[in-house]
Structures are given as structure tokens and as C-alpha cells.
Amino acid sequence: MPDRNTTLPAATAKFIFVTGGVTSSLGKGIISASLAKLLQARGFRVTIQKFDPYINIDPGTLNPYEHGECYVTDDGAETDLDLGHYERFLNTPTSQANNVTTGRIYDTVIRREREGAFLGKTVQVVPHITDEIKRRMLLLGQDNRFDVVITEIGGCIGDIESLPFVEAVRQLRWELPPNDSLVIHLTLLPYLKAAGELKTKPTQHSVRDLREAGLQPDILVCRSEYPIPPDMRRKIALFCNVKINSVIESLDADSIYSVPLLMLKEQLDERVIKKLKLTGGAVHPDLEAWKDFLGRLKNPTEEVTIALVGKYVELPDAYKSINEAFVHAGAHNECKVTVRSIQSDHINPDNIAQLLHGVDGVLVAPGFGERGFEGKIEAVRYVRENQIPFFGICLGMQVAVVEYGRHVLNLPGANSTEMDAQTPNPVIAMMEEQKNVTQKGGTMRLGAYDCELRKGSKAAKAYARNHISERHRHRYEFNNAYLEQYEAAGMVASGRNPETGLVEVIELTNHPWFVAGQFHPELKSTVQNPHPLFVRFVKAAIQHRKV
């Protein structure tokens, strides 16, 4: 057996591992982000990483109905949507290092085996796979960039897929110095209506499964619909072998942004600080800005209804960042934003007026493929002709360009080559560098790119500056061969990439608010910095409602 600390690269951070049991969707990401926020508010440098047990290299090729939205980082990584929560809470960017899947782990190990890195040894889950997992878990804790690294383990304890991650955490807890790591386990206390009480047995069984895998939780966070009685806390502590004050109550919240304050009340951050022997932080977290945000969020003076037109609206997580960006922008404007989701498949010229009746703005969402494309065309035409505020994102911008080409420029068969490869007027066409790409995963135009905004444009006024950087995820672009025609007819390219000339933003000069971007602004909206395009769009919707 190797001696403690001899097999690991030097780490300067403390490590928190968050696991979950009983059921999925309990909110490990929100608990992780809330704890990170509390520690950050005390002055500690914190980051969060997500380890997902599925075998895909990344979620980039997954259908949104399978996994929700694909979140893109500045460095071009297609990642789990939980990274969006991390960024929205902490207001700090994540990277490819913050999201790792089983597929990426195995891909790395197999590539190294093919290169002869293991000197003829038999490659096994232990130690080779677990060693690679441990290396990735420790990566962000080096170079003195962070004081605390929180690692969220996807899936549930007991799942076959999660076992190598749990084993890696077990080994790390053995190898790291005392007080340098801890495990938080999130469980569910179901309420049985017939019995009229909360039940602890699922939590006990979940902790038993965790202990059978070699991990003893230091802190239990128990999701519940009702307050946990003191005697029940003692019972959980006794049978799960944790201190009573380490049994944390997590009640259902009216907003995910209330959870940090609920965890503060439960003293989750204090328990973590004591167990990790963290020093140097403030005695009390500075959450004044966060409380101010919550105050504006919960006490709006205005209300608007925004139609979200997309093809994945049945699953809210498919447009998670867009929905959260509306929360941020709404709070900034002291406005309650009600999002009305409309399936673009269902839109046609006969029902569009009915579907959009009473809305104060329309956002056409990103997506891929021709399903629902014509419905989006109808939605854009309706808002353009009726002077309703419009915001298009990625495919939403391309839809606006196609609609304008067909109905204003009268270009026969104007379309995107994604929808019709033989269109006589390809106003949207595949990017030149994408034409020889054959693999699907990670091959789009991904990550942050610069954009120069036209002075005096709606977009420039919203940003209050002319040079911006935004995140992208697309293969198709505005065909610049048509740019002169479009601008002469009133649709201007108000934002362009300074190196390639790629059109990044289009807007109409004769419309109160008709702006669309090739990029994904929703990915950079946070509690602390609501995205300016969303802020200005909501403001335009408020003004439209008053007309």
C-alpha cells in the first residue's frame, strides 16, 4: 500500500464531495452552488465541478429531452446544465475542467493505453480508471487558485455507473491529509400522507449503501416538504452516524435563489468551515447584494408575459439558462416575467394570433433541425408586423433572417441550407470551416468569440459599449452575399466578428425592439450581472404593455 500523500499531486485547496441518494433531481447542484455562494460571501475562493456517470464524452450530442440544455463555457466545452447554476450563483466562469464524464475518463485512459503508457500492465477500473478520476478531481485544487473545490457526483448512490467515482472519492479521503476533505450526502425524507409523518428509512438505507461503498458522510442534507422535528434529527444522526448539528434541513423553496439563505439559517457553511478547519474567512457572509436581488425578485412593481417559442418546451430544463436569464432581468427591472412556452410545431398562419394573444414580447429559442422551423417563421412574421418586442437567439436569429428574406426582400424560397440544401436563396449557410466536418461531438463553433457592435445601435445601447465577447454553439451563419440587400431594406448587421466578418447581431431600424444574436447571451447572465440584452428586452416588453 502506498503511504498517505505520496501518490497525489500537490493540492492547495480543501475538497468537498457532494453525493445524492434515494432519488435523482433532489438538487445536488443547487445545494453545491448555495454552499459555494456562502463560502464565497465569506471571502473564500471557491469553484464547483460536476462528474457525470454517463458514457457520452460530453452532453453535446444528447437530445435536450434526454438531458436538458447543453451549457457552453468560454473555452468551448459542451457541459452539464449544472455548470450554469454554478456560474449564475458565483458569477465566475467555469471551464472544461469543471465537467467530466465517464466517457471522457475512459477515453483518456484508453488513449494512454494505446500509446503504451501503462508499460504492458492490465488496464483495470482500479487503479487506472480511479486514478484518472482522482487526477481530474484534484486538478482545480492545484496552483493556489482556489481555497475550496466542491465536487458534485452525478447520479444516485447505488447506481452501477457511479461506483468508480465513489471509489475514487473513498481513495482520496484516505490519501488526503486529515481535515482536507469531507462528504456531504443529500437525501430525501418523504412525507406519507396516510401516516401523517416524514419517514427516515430511505435516508438510512441510502447512507447504508454509501457506507458499504466505503464512504461515511460528514454532513447530511435532507430534502423535505415539512420541517424536521428535533427528535427525528436525533434519530437520523444516531442511525446514520453523524452529529446532530450535521443533519441539515433543506425545505422546498419558493425560488432556487432562496436556498443559500435557507442553508445559512441551517449553518451549513459553519459546519463545513469547522470540519475543514478553514481559516481567514469573514465571521459572517456578505449577502447584502444577494438579499437585494431577492427583494426585487419577490416584490415586483411590473408584470409582463413573454412567449418562448421553441421545439423542446415540454421540458423546462431544455431552456434552463433562458428561463433563469428572465429571472435575473426581471428582478433588475422589478418586474415579474411570466414565460408562456409555445411549441413551434403547433404554430401556423391560422392560429398564430391566438397563440400570441396578450404577450408583451416573443423570444424565439435556439435549436437544430427543421422540425418547428416554419412555425418559428410565422411567429417572427407576426411580431415584426405587429411591432411586438422580439428577441432571437442563435437559430432564432437565423429564423428572423429567413423570414425577412421571404416576406420583405421577396427572395423566392429563401431558407437556411440546414433546412433546405437546395434552396435558391441560401440566406443562412453552413460556415466554411464546417463543410468538411464529419464528427458530431464538439465540432461546432463553440465558446467565446469577440463581436464589434455598431455605434448607436440598439445592441450597443443595451451593452453600453461597442466591444463584447459572447459564447457560441452553431454550424450555420448569415450569408454575407446578401448583407447589402438586407441592410438596404432595414435589417442591419449591428454586430460582427472583427476577424471573420461573421454577422453576430441583426436588428430592425423601424421596430421598437427587434434584436437577434447568433450567440447565446443567456449563458452569461448571472444574479450579479443580468445580461444586458435580456434586461433591455424585458424593459421593451414593459413599455409595450403600457402602450
mmCIF file of C-alpha atoms in Angstrom, residues 9-301:
data_model
loop_
_atom_site.group_PDB
_atom_site.id
_atom_site.type_symbol
_atom_site.label_atom_id
_atom_site.label_comp_id
_atom_site.label_asym_id
_atom_site.label_seq_id
_atom_site.Cartn_x
_atom_site.Cartn_y
_atom_site.Cartn_z
ATOM 1 C CA PRO A 9 -0.056 15.802 -6.960
ATOM 2 C CA ALA A 10 0.296 18.662 -4.533
ATOM 3 C CA ALA A 11 -3.050 20.291 -3.805
ATOM 4 C CA THR A 12 -3.504 23.639 -2.108
ATOM 5 C CA ALA A 13 -7.292 23.524 -1.712
ATOM 6 C CA LYS A 14 -9.777 21.766 0.527
ATOM 7 C CA PHE A 15 -12.201 19.338 -1.138
ATOM 8 C CA ILE A 16 -15.923 18.825 -0.610
ATOM 9 C CA PHE A 17 -17.673 15.873 -2.273
ATOM 10 C CA VAL A 18 -21.437 16.016 -2.723
ATOM 11 C CA THR A 19 -23.326 12.766 -3.309
ATOM 12 C CA GLY A 20 -27.028 12.025 -3.543
ATOM 13 C CA GLY A 21 -29.345 9.178 -2.686
ATOM 14 C CA VAL A 22 -32.946 7.921 -2.627
ATOM 15 C CA THR A 23 -33.886 9.630 -5.911
ATOM 16 C CA SER A 24 -32.496 11.839 -8.626
ATOM 17 C CA SER A 25 -33.367 15.529 -9.093
ATOM 18 C CA LEU A 26 -33.067 16.318 -5.382
ATOM 19 C CA GLY A 27 -30.971 19.379 -6.159
ATOM 20 C CA LYS A 28 -27.312 18.462 -5.579
ATOM 21 C CA GLY A 29 -26.342 21.229 -7.997
ATOM 22 C CA ILE A 30 -28.352 23.863 -6.130
ATOM 23 C CA ILE A 31 -27.042 22.730 -2.726
ATOM 24 C CA SER A 32 -23.476 22.755 -4.082
ATOM 25 C CA ALA A 33 -23.944 26.212 -5.595
ATOM 26 C CA SER A 34 -25.601 27.530 -2.427
ATOM 27 C CA LEU A 35 -22.792 26.279 -0.194
ATOM 28 C CA ALA A 36 -20.248 27.724 -2.615
ATOM 29 C CA LYS A 37 -22.066 31.072 -2.507
ATOM 30 C CA LEU A 38 -21.969 31.149 1.283
ATOM 31 C CA LEU A 39 -18.258 30.348 1.354
ATOM 32 C CA GLN A 40 -17.565 32.905 -1.383
ATOM 33 C CA ALA A 41 -19.523 35.512 0.586
ATOM 34 C CA ARG A 42 -17.107 34.914 3.467
ATOM 35 C CA GLY A 43 -14.145 35.673 1.211
ATOM 36 C CA PHE A 44 -13.061 32.161 0.198
ATOM 37 C CA ARG A 45 -12.153 31.369 -3.405
ATOM 38 C CA VAL A 46 -14.497 28.568 -4.466
ATOM 39 C CA THR A 47 -15.174 26.543 -7.586
ATOM 40 C CA ILE A 48 -17.514 23.636 -8.319
ATOM 41 C CA GLN A 49 -17.078 20.686 -10.666
ATOM 42 C CA LYS A 50 -19.553 18.068 -11.871
ATOM 43 C CA PHE A 51 -18.693 14.418 -12.507
ATOM 44 C CA ASP A 52 -21.337 12.719 -14.635
ATOM 45 C CA PRO A 53 -21.616 8.911 -14.834
ATOM 46 C CA TYR A 54 -22.835 8.608 -18.429
ATOM 47 C CA ILE A 55 -20.543 7.298 -21.177
ATOM 48 C CA ASN A 56 -21.025 10.162 -23.637
ATOM 49 C CA ILE A 57 -17.831 12.209 -23.904
ATOM 50 C CA ASP A 58 -19.969 15.284 -23.194
ATOM 51 C CA PRO A 59 -23.685 16.194 -23.415
ATOM 52 C CA GLY A 60 -23.218 17.984 -26.744
ATOM 53 C CA THR A 61 -24.825 15.215 -28.795
ATOM 54 C CA LEU A 62 -27.642 14.489 -26.339
ATOM 55 C CA ASN A 63 -31.224 15.400 -27.182
ATOM 56 C CA PRO A 64 -32.433 18.162 -24.808
ATOM 57 C CA TYR A 65 -35.305 15.866 -23.824
ATOM 58 C CA GLU A 66 -32.685 13.416 -22.536
ATOM 59 C CA HIS A 67 -30.511 15.737 -20.503
ATOM 60 C CA GLY A 68 -31.864 19.275 -20.616
ATOM 61 C CA GLU A 69 -29.844 22.078 -22.158
ATOM 62 C CA CYS A 70 -26.188 21.801 -23.104
ATOM 63 C CA TYR A 71 -24.270 24.529 -21.293
ATOM 64 C CA VAL A 72 -21.275 26.020 -23.127
ATOM 65 C CA THR A 73 -18.261 27.574 -21.382
ATOM 66 C CA ASP A 74 -15.943 30.326 -22.591
ATOM 67 C CA ASP A 75 -13.311 27.768 -23.610
ATOM 68 C CA GLY A 76 -15.793 25.932 -25.825
ATOM 69 C CA ALA A 77 -16.690 22.960 -23.637
ATOM 70 C CA GLU A 78 -20.164 21.465 -24.005
ATOM 71 C CA THR A 79 -21.107 20.680 -20.423
ATOM 72 C CA ASP A 80 -23.835 19.718 -17.979
ATOM 73 C CA LEU A 81 -26.507 22.315 -17.232
ATOM 74 C CA ASP A 82 -25.471 22.344 -13.540
ATOM 75 C CA LEU A 83 -22.448 24.421 -14.558
ATOM 76 C CA GLY A 84 -24.956 27.119 -15.426
ATOM 77 C CA HIS A 85 -26.143 27.090 -11.804
ATOM 78 C CA TYR A 86 -22.536 27.352 -10.623
ATOM 79 C CA GLU A 87 -21.874 30.400 -12.786
ATOM 80 C CA ARG A 88 -25.198 32.091 -12.023
ATOM 81 C CA PHE A 89 -24.630 31.783 -8.262
ATOM 82 C CA LEU A 90 -20.897 32.535 -8.118
ATOM 83 C CA ASN A 91 -20.611 34.991 -11.024
ATOM 84 C CA THR A 92 -17.339 33.319 -12.031
ATOM 85 C CA PRO A 93 -16.738 31.407 -15.284
ATOM 86 C CA THR A 94 -16.270 27.659 -15.407
ATOM 87 C CA SER A 95 -14.275 25.671 -17.957
ATOM 88 C CA GLN A 96 -13.857 22.235 -19.481
ATOM 89 C CA ALA A 97 -12.126 21.161 -16.272
ATOM 90 C CA ASN A 98 -15.358 21.712 -14.315
ATOM 91 C CA ASN A 99 -17.298 18.908 -16.037
ATOM 92 C CA VAL A 100 -16.057 15.354 -16.514
ATOM 93 C CA THR A 101 -17.970 12.288 -17.716
ATOM 94 C CA THR A 102 -17.282 8.566 -17.508
ATOM 95 C CA GLY A 103 -16.853 8.675 -21.282
ATOM 96 C CA ARG A 104 -14.088 11.276 -21.049
ATOM 97 C CA ILE A 105 -12.340 9.308 -18.302
ATOM 98 C CA TYR A 106 -12.361 6.076 -20.302
ATOM 99 C CA ASP A 107 -11.407 7.878 -23.497
ATOM 100 C CA THR A 108 -8.336 9.327 -21.792
ATOM 101 C CA VAL A 109 -7.270 6.014 -20.255
ATOM 102 C CA ILE A 110 -7.779 4.028 -23.468
ATOM 103 C CA ARG A 111 -5.819 6.587 -25.485
ATOM 104 C CA ARG A 112 -2.961 6.350 -22.990
ATOM 105 C CA GLU A 113 -3.070 2.555 -23.146
ATOM 106 C CA ARG A 114 -2.788 2.692 -26.943
ATOM 107 C CA GLU A 115 0.256 4.947 -26.542
ATOM 108 C CA GLY A 116 1.904 2.373 -24.260
ATOM 109 C CA ALA A 117 1.695 4.481 -21.125
ATOM 110 C CA PHE A 118 0.985 1.554 -18.782
ATOM 111 C CA LEU A 119 4.097 -0.474 -19.608
ATOM 112 C CA GLY A 120 2.239 -3.639 -20.553
ATOM 113 C CA LYS A 121 0.089 -3.802 -17.424
ATOM 114 C CA THR A 122 -3.502 -4.996 -17.497
ATOM 115 C CA VAL A 123 -5.669 -1.869 -17.512
ATOM 116 C CA GLN A 124 -8.392 -2.076 -14.867
ATOM 117 C CA VAL A 125 -11.051 0.047 -13.211
ATOM 118 C CA VAL A 126 -8.880 0.033 -10.085
ATOM 119 C CA PRO A 127 -6.328 1.545 -10.193
ATOM 120 C CA HIS A 128 -6.255 3.034 -13.717
ATOM 121 C CA ILE A 129 -9.781 4.431 -14.078
ATOM 122 C CA THR A 130 -9.959 5.584 -10.463
ATOM 123 C CA ASP A 131 -6.501 7.164 -10.738
ATOM 124 C CA GLU A 132 -7.667 9.223 -13.716
ATOM 125 C CA ILE A 133 -10.825 10.237 -11.844
ATOM 126 C CA LYS A 134 -8.738 11.318 -8.856
ATOM 127 C CA ARG A 135 -6.391 13.295 -11.091
ATOM 128 C CA ARG A 136 -9.338 15.177 -12.556
ATOM 129 C CA MET A 137 -10.886 15.748 -9.132
ATOM 130 C CA LEU A 138 -7.699 17.347 -7.840
ATOM 131 C CA LEU A 139 -6.907 19.377 -10.960
ATOM 132 C CA LEU A 140 -8.702 22.561 -9.945
ATOM 133 C CA GLY A 141 -7.253 22.367 -6.438
ATOM 134 C CA GLN A 142 -3.694 22.957 -7.613
ATOM 135 C CA ASP A 143 -1.806 26.191 -8.386
ATOM 136 C CA ASN A 144 -3.351 28.036 -5.418
ATOM 137 C CA ARG A 145 -6.292 29.332 -7.480
ATOM 138 C CA PHE A 146 -8.989 28.139 -5.074
ATOM 139 C CA ASP A 147 -9.385 27.621 -1.351
ATOM 140 C CA VAL A 148 -12.247 25.135 -1.753
ATOM 141 C CA VAL A 149 -13.196 22.785 -4.598
ATOM 142 C CA ILE A 150 -16.702 21.326 -4.442
ATOM 143 C CA THR A 151 -17.208 18.160 -6.484
ATOM 144 C CA GLU A 152 -20.741 17.062 -7.301
ATOM 145 C CA ILE A 153 -21.092 13.356 -8.151
ATOM 146 C CA GLY A 154 -23.934 12.789 -10.619
ATOM 147 C CA GLY A 155 -26.495 10.032 -10.242
ATOM 148 C CA CYS A 156 -27.581 8.228 -7.073
ATOM 149 C CA ILE A 157 -25.656 6.120 -4.618
ATOM 150 C CA GLY A 158 -26.279 2.510 -5.595
ATOM 151 C CA ASP A 159 -26.172 3.168 -9.343
ATOM 152 C CA ILE A 160 -23.662 0.922 -11.098
ATOM 153 C CA GLU A 161 -22.456 3.828 -13.225
ATOM 154 C CA SER A 162 -21.441 5.927 -10.195
ATOM 155 C CA LEU A 163 -19.377 3.252 -8.414
ATOM 156 C CA PRO A 164 -15.959 4.204 -9.881
ATOM 157 C CA PHE A 165 -16.492 7.832 -8.810
ATOM 158 C CA VAL A 166 -17.479 6.809 -5.294
ATOM 159 C CA GLU A 167 -14.449 4.507 -5.099
ATOM 160 C CA ALA A 168 -12.208 7.360 -6.261
ATOM 161 C CA VAL A 169 -13.609 9.601 -3.525
ATOM 162 C CA ARG A 170 -13.016 6.816 -0.978
ATOM 163 C CA GLN A 171 -9.384 6.590 -2.029
ATOM 164 C CA LEU A 172 -8.938 10.352 -1.952
ATOM 165 C CA ARG A 173 -10.333 10.570 1.569
ATOM 166 C CA TRP A 174 -7.739 8.007 2.620
ATOM 167 C CA GLU A 175 -4.894 9.726 0.775
ATOM 168 C CA LEU A 176 -5.583 13.386 1.544
ATOM 169 C CA PRO A 177 -4.434 14.905 4.852
ATOM 170 C CA PRO A 178 -6.979 14.992 7.701
ATOM 171 C CA ASN A 179 -9.407 17.932 7.564
ATOM 172 C CA ASP A 180 -8.710 18.475 3.859
ATOM 173 C CA SER A 181 -11.905 16.806 2.632
ATOM 174 C CA LEU A 182 -15.454 15.992 3.629
ATOM 175 C CA VAL A 183 -18.535 14.297 2.176
ATOM 176 C CA ILE A 184 -21.995 15.848 2.059
ATOM 177 C CA HIS A 185 -24.789 13.407 1.272
ATOM 178 C CA LEU A 186 -28.145 14.711 0.012
ATOM 179 C CA THR A 187 -31.178 12.539 0.705
ATOM 180 C CA LEU A 188 -34.975 12.700 0.748
ATOM 181 C CA LEU A 189 -37.338 12.491 3.708
ATOM 182 C CA PRO A 190 -40.636 11.526 2.053
ATOM 183 C CA TYR A 191 -43.904 12.514 3.686
ATOM 184 C CA LEU A 192 -46.521 9.751 3.850
ATOM 185 C CA LYS A 193 -49.933 11.392 3.870
ATOM 186 C CA ALA A 194 -51.687 8.286 5.181
ATOM 187 C CA ALA A 195 -49.312 8.086 8.134
ATOM 188 C CA GLY A 196 -49.107 11.845 8.559
ATOM 189 C CA GLU A 197 -45.359 11.873 9.082
ATOM 190 C CA LEU A 198 -41.950 12.088 7.492
ATOM 191 C CA LYS A 199 -40.074 8.811 7.013
ATOM 192 C CA THR A 200 -36.358 8.389 7.679
ATOM 193 C CA LYS A 201 -35.878 4.833 6.413
ATOM 194 C CA PRO A 202 -34.970 5.813 2.800
ATOM 195 C CA THR A 203 -32.261 8.106 4.194
ATOM 196 C CA GLN A 204 -30.944 5.364 6.474
ATOM 197 C CA HIS A 205 -30.775 2.925 3.554
ATOM 198 C CA SER A 206 -29.078 5.472 1.331
ATOM 199 C CA VAL A 207 -26.392 6.144 3.945
ATOM 200 C CA ARG A 208 -26.002 2.389 4.441
ATOM 201 C CA ASP A 209 -25.333 1.998 0.699
ATOM 202 C CA LEU A 210 -22.821 4.831 0.852
ATOM 203 C CA ARG A 211 -21.024 3.241 3.798
ATOM 204 C CA GLU A 212 -20.960 -0.121 2.035
ATOM 205 C CA ALA A 213 -19.065 1.637 -0.751
ATOM 206 C CA GLY A 214 -16.549 2.858 1.823
ATOM 207 C CA LEU A 215 -17.744 6.412 2.436
ATOM 208 C CA GLN A 216 -19.058 7.835 5.682
ATOM 209 C CA PRO A 217 -20.894 11.135 5.172
ATOM 210 C CA ASP A 218 -19.798 14.027 7.374
ATOM 211 C CA ILE A 219 -22.949 16.072 6.745
ATOM 212 C CA LEU A 220 -26.454 15.003 5.730
ATOM 213 C CA VAL A 221 -28.678 17.437 3.831
ATOM 214 C CA CYS A 222 -32.258 16.188 3.982
ATOM 215 C CA ARG A 223 -34.772 17.433 1.412
ATOM 216 C CA SER A 224 -38.228 17.678 2.906
ATOM 217 C CA GLU A 225 -41.632 19.235 2.307
ATOM 218 C CA TYR A 226 -42.092 19.776 6.050
ATOM 219 C CA PRO A 227 -39.818 20.875 8.943
ATOM 220 C CA ILE A 228 -37.840 18.058 10.532
ATOM 221 C CA PRO A 229 -38.727 17.619 14.244
ATOM 222 C CA PRO A 230 -35.768 17.629 16.705
ATOM 223 C CA ASP A 231 -36.355 14.009 17.734
ATOM 224 C CA MET A 232 -36.241 12.960 14.084
ATOM 225 C CA ARG A 233 -32.921 14.783 13.636
ATOM 226 C CA ARG A 234 -31.550 12.823 16.589
ATOM 227 C CA LYS A 235 -32.816 9.585 15.085
ATOM 228 C CA ILE A 236 -31.204 10.331 11.700
ATOM 229 C CA ALA A 237 -27.950 11.323 13.390
ATOM 230 C CA LEU A 238 -27.896 8.155 15.504
ATOM 231 C CA PHE A 239 -28.610 5.670 12.737
ATOM 232 C CA CYS A 240 -26.501 7.440 10.101
ATOM 233 C CA ASN A 241 -23.544 8.036 12.433
ATOM 234 C CA VAL A 242 -23.313 11.829 12.092
ATOM 235 C CA LYS A 243 -23.530 14.649 14.648
ATOM 236 C CA ILE A 244 -26.987 16.092 15.277
ATOM 237 C CA ASN A 245 -25.885 19.549 14.104
ATOM 238 C CA SER A 246 -24.677 17.955 10.856
ATOM 239 C CA VAL A 247 -28.216 16.920 9.925
ATOM 240 C CA ILE A 248 -29.242 19.831 7.712
ATOM 241 C CA GLU A 249 -32.856 20.556 6.823
ATOM 242 C CA SER A 250 -33.495 21.541 3.189
ATOM 243 C CA LEU A 251 -37.108 22.575 2.767
ATOM 244 C CA ASP A 252 -38.712 23.146 -0.619
ATOM 245 C CA ALA A 253 -38.054 26.783 -1.553
ATOM 246 C CA ASP A 254 -40.109 29.306 -3.495
ATOM 247 C CA SER A 255 -37.021 30.033 -5.623
ATOM 248 C CA ILE A 256 -33.661 28.342 -6.087
ATOM 249 C CA TYR A 257 -32.117 31.706 -5.181
ATOM 250 C CA SER A 258 -33.612 31.441 -1.680
ATOM 251 C CA VAL A 259 -31.650 28.259 -0.947
ATOM 252 C CA PRO A 260 -28.365 29.992 0.094
ATOM 253 C CA LEU A 261 -30.275 31.875 2.819
ATOM 254 C CA LEU A 262 -32.007 28.670 3.942
ATOM 255 C CA MET A 263 -28.618 26.940 4.154
ATOM 256 C CA LEU A 264 -27.230 29.942 6.057
ATOM 257 C CA LYS A 265 -30.063 29.592 8.573
ATOM 258 C CA GLU A 266 -29.196 25.891 8.931
ATOM 259 C CA GLN A 267 -25.498 26.832 9.412
ATOM 260 C CA LEU A 268 -24.303 24.530 6.650
ATOM 261 C CA ASP A 269 -21.356 26.813 5.891
ATOM 262 C CA GLU A 270 -20.338 26.923 9.565
ATOM 263 C CA ARG A 271 -20.315 23.137 9.791
ATOM 264 C CA VAL A 272 -18.147 22.919 6.677
ATOM 265 C CA ILE A 273 -15.723 25.574 7.910
ATOM 266 C CA LYS A 274 -15.262 23.827 11.256
ATOM 267 C CA LYS A 275 -14.834 20.365 9.761
ATOM 268 C CA LEU A 276 -12.311 21.549 7.170
ATOM 269 C CA LYS A 277 -10.608 23.911 9.655
ATOM 270 C CA LEU A 278 -10.844 26.731 7.114
ATOM 271 C CA THR A 279 -9.232 29.956 8.291
ATOM 272 C CA GLY A 280 -9.075 33.506 7.015
ATOM 273 C CA GLY A 281 -12.710 33.988 6.065
ATOM 274 C CA ALA A 282 -15.112 36.627 7.350
ATOM 275 C CA VAL A 283 -17.090 35.846 10.505
ATOM 276 C CA HIS A 284 -20.363 36.452 8.648
ATOM 277 C CA PRO A 285 -21.034 36.118 4.908
ATOM 278 C CA ASP A 286 -21.693 39.335 2.993
ATOM 279 C CA LEU A 287 -25.007 38.631 1.295
ATOM 280 C CA GLU A 288 -26.427 42.148 1.064
ATOM 281 C CA ALA A 289 -26.369 42.198 -2.757
ATOM 282 C CA TRP A 290 -27.974 38.735 -2.829
ATOM 283 C CA LYS A 291 -30.713 39.828 -0.421
ATOM 284 C CA ASP A 292 -31.291 42.956 -2.503
ATOM 285 C CA PHE A 293 -31.752 40.766 -5.587
ATOM 286 C CA LEU A 294 -34.243 38.555 -3.737
ATOM 287 C CA GLY A 295 -36.112 41.603 -2.511
ATOM 288 C CA ARG A 296 -36.570 42.902 -6.048
ATOM 289 C CA LEU A 297 -37.412 39.421 -7.316
ATOM 290 C CA LYS A 298 -40.164 38.869 -4.747
ATOM 291 C CA ASN A 299 -41.623 42.389 -4.770
ATOM 292 C CA PRO A 300 -42.115 43.333 -8.434
ATOM 293 C CA THR A 301 -43.834 46.562 -9.451
#
